[in-house]
Tab-separated table of N, CA and C in Angstrom:
chain	number	residue	atom	x	y	z
A	3	MET	N	0.841	-1.153	0.000
A	3	MET	CA	0.000	0.000	0.000
A	3	MET	C	0.899	1.232	0.000
A	4	GLU	N	0.639	2.133	-0.930
A	4	GLU	CA	1.427	3.364	-1.022
A	4	GLU	C	0.934	4.415	-0.038
A	5	PHE	N	-0.393	4.627	-0.005
A	5	PHE	CA	-0.959	5.590	0.926
A	5	PHE	C	-2.446	5.359	1.085
A	6	VAL	N	-3.002	5.961	2.131
A	6	VAL	CA	-4.431	5.877	2.436
A	6	VAL	C	-4.973	7.297	2.427
A	7	ILE	N	-6.057	7.514	1.697
A	7	ILE	CA	-6.662	8.844	1.630
A	7	ILE	C	-7.860	8.880	2.569
A	8	VAL	N	-7.901	9.910	3.414
A	8	VAL	CA	-9.027	10.128	4.326
A	8	VAL	C	-9.609	11.508	4.044
A	9	ASN	N	-10.861	11.708	4.397
A	9	ASN	CA	-11.489	13.005	4.149
A	9	ASN	C	-10.896	14.111	5.006
A	10	GLU	N	-10.643	13.819	6.271
A	10	GLU	CA	-10.096	14.826	7.179
A	10	GLU	C	-9.266	14.138	8.256
A	11	TYR	N	-8.458	14.921	8.960
A	11	TYR	CA	-7.561	14.360	9.968
A	11	TYR	C	-8.308	13.552	11.024
A	12	GLU	N	-9.508	13.967	11.374
A	12	GLU	CA	-10.281	13.274	12.400
A	12	GLU	C	-10.590	11.833	12.002
A	13	ASP	N	-10.652	11.567	10.698
A	13	ASP	CA	-10.922	10.205	10.232
A	13	ASP	C	-9.800	9.245	10.611
A	14	ILE	N	-8.583	9.746	10.706
A	14	ILE	CA	-7.455	8.896	11.099
A	14	ILE	C	-7.668	8.380	12.518
A	15	ASP	N	-8.216	9.233	13.385
A	15	ASP	CA	-8.467	8.831	14.774
A	15	ASP	C	-9.511	7.722	14.884
A	16	LYS	N	-10.362	7.587	13.885
A	16	LYS	CA	-11.411	6.568	13.908
A	16	LYS	C	-10.870	5.176	13.562
A	17	ILE	N	-9.667	5.122	13.025
A	17	ILE	CA	-9.047	3.849	12.656
A	17	ILE	C	-8.387	3.261	13.902
A	18	PRO	N	-8.597	1.979	14.183
A	18	PRO	CA	-7.977	1.372	15.371
A	18	PRO	C	-6.461	1.606	15.390
A	19	SER	N	-5.936	1.861	16.582
A	19	SER	CA	-4.526	2.238	16.716
A	19	SER	C	-3.574	1.170	16.195
A	20	ASN	N	-3.923	-0.106	16.353
A	20	ASN	CA	-3.023	-1.149	15.842
A	20	ASN	C	-2.928	-1.116	14.314
A	21	ILE	N	-4.014	-0.752	13.650
A	21	ILE	CA	-3.998	-0.639	12.187
A	21	ILE	C	-3.228	0.610	11.771
A	22	ARG	N	-3.461	1.733	12.473
A	22	ARG	CA	-2.707	2.969	12.180
A	22	ARG	C	-1.215	2.724	12.315
A	23	THR	N	-0.828	2.025	13.375
A	23	THR	CA	0.588	1.741	13.609
A	23	THR	C	1.146	0.843	12.510
A	24	ALA	N	0.385	-0.166	12.117
A	24	ALA	CA	0.846	-1.087	11.073
A	24	ALA	C	1.013	-0.373	9.735
A	25	ILE	N	0.105	0.537	9.429
A	25	ILE	CA	0.182	1.289	8.176
A	25	ILE	C	1.276	2.351	8.261
A	26	GLY	N	1.309	3.064	9.376
A	26	GLY	CA	2.261	4.162	9.551
A	26	GLY	C	1.587	5.491	9.239
A	27	LEU	N	1.680	6.428	10.153
A	27	LEU	CA	1.005	7.719	9.975
A	27	LEU	C	1.496	8.481	8.750
A	28	ASN	N	2.708	8.220	8.324
A	28	ASN	CA	3.240	8.926	7.157
A	28	ASN	C	2.578	8.489	5.853
A	29	LYS	N	1.753	7.452	5.897
A	29	LYS	CA	1.082	6.975	4.688
A	29	LYS	C	-0.345	7.498	4.550
A	30	PHE	N	-0.795	8.312	5.496
A	30	PHE	CA	-2.140	8.875	5.425
A	30	PHE	C	-2.100	10.243	4.759
A	31	LEU	N	-3.003	10.460	3.808
A	31	LEU	CA	-3.151	11.757	3.149
A	31	LEU	C	-4.579	12.242	3.335
A	32	VAL	N	-4.723	13.503	3.649
A	32	VAL	CA	-6.048	14.114	3.739
A	32	VAL	C	-6.474	14.485	2.318
A	33	MET	N	-7.745	14.296	1.998
A	33	MET	CA	-8.256	14.514	0.647
A	33	MET	C	-7.885	15.888	0.092
A	34	GLU	N	-7.925	16.913	0.918
A	34	GLU	CA	-7.591	18.261	0.445
A	34	GLU	C	-6.155	18.311	-0.081
A	35	ALA	N	-5.234	17.680	0.627
A	35	ALA	CA	-3.835	17.643	0.186
A	35	ALA	C	-3.701	16.802	-1.084
A	36	TYR	N	-4.408	15.683	-1.135
A	36	TYR	CA	-4.350	14.818	-2.316
A	36	TYR	C	-4.884	15.547	-3.544
A	37	THR	N	-5.975	16.277	-3.379
A	37	THR	CA	-6.545	17.042	-4.486
A	37	THR	C	-5.548	18.071	-4.992
A	38	GLN	N	-4.865	18.749	-4.086
A	38	GLN	CA	-3.859	19.739	-4.481
A	38	GLN	C	-2.705	19.070	-5.231
A	39	ILE	N	-2.261	17.920	-4.759
A	39	ILE	CA	-1.187	17.182	-5.440
A	39	ILE	C	-1.619	16.807	-6.852
A	40	GLU	N	-2.832	16.306	-6.992
A	40	GLU	CA	-3.334	15.914	-8.310
A	40	GLU	C	-3.520	17.118	-9.226
A	41	THR	N	-3.807	18.284	-8.670
A	41	THR	CA	-3.926	19.495	-9.480
A	41	THR	C	-2.561	19.883	-10.043
A	42	LEU	N	-1.533	19.795	-9.210
A	42	LEU	CA	-0.190	20.185	-9.634
A	42	LEU	C	0.478	19.127	-10.507
A	43	TRP	N	0.292	17.857	-10.166
A	43	TRP	CA	0.919	16.753	-10.892
A	43	TRP	C	-0.136	15.693	-11.180
A	44	PRO	N	-0.979	15.904	-12.193
A	44	PRO	CA	-2.076	14.963	-12.451
A	44	PRO	C	-1.578	13.579	-12.863
A	45	VAL	N	-2.043	12.601	-12.138
A	45	VAL	CA	-1.723	11.208	-12.434
A	45	VAL	C	-3.022	10.429	-12.626
A	46	HIS	N	-3.992	10.737	-11.805
A	46	HIS	CA	-5.280	10.052	-11.843
A	46	HIS	C	-6.353	11.048	-12.269
A	47	ARG	N	-7.395	10.536	-12.869
A	47	ARG	CA	-8.521	11.395	-13.223
A	47	ARG	C	-9.492	11.408	-12.052
A	48	MET	N	-9.660	12.590	-11.465
A	48	MET	CA	-10.590	12.731	-10.345
A	48	MET	C	-11.865	13.374	-10.866
A	49	PRO	N	-13.024	12.948	-10.373
A	49	PRO	CA	-14.275	13.569	-10.817
A	49	PRO	C	-14.317	15.031	-10.395
A	50	GLU	N	-14.919	15.843	-11.242
A	50	GLU	CA	-15.075	17.257	-10.926
A	50	GLU	C	-15.995	17.413	-9.728
A	51	LYS	N	-15.666	18.341	-8.855
A	51	LYS	CA	-16.489	18.601	-7.680
A	51	LYS	C	-17.715	19.392	-8.114
A	52	LYS	N	-18.888	18.891	-7.758
A	52	LYS	CA	-20.135	19.571	-8.092
A	52	LYS	C	-20.430	20.624	-7.045
A	53	GLU	N	-20.840	21.793	-7.515
A	53	GLU	CA	-21.219	22.855	-6.581
A	53	GLU	C	-22.695	22.719	-6.259
A	54	ASP	N	-23.035	22.982	-5.004
A	54	ASP	CA	-24.434	22.865	-4.566
A	54	ASP	C	-25.234	24.066	-4.971
């Protein structure tokens, strides 16, 4: 596993600590950061965000 994307930092706290430790905190990315990375260096096609 390269990384895990979560919606917000609080979502990391919802993951059991033994799983967080096994994965490693450095492998978690918050969606906002991932979106910015994909904007600067597009690798994957992300769906456009719909405005309400």
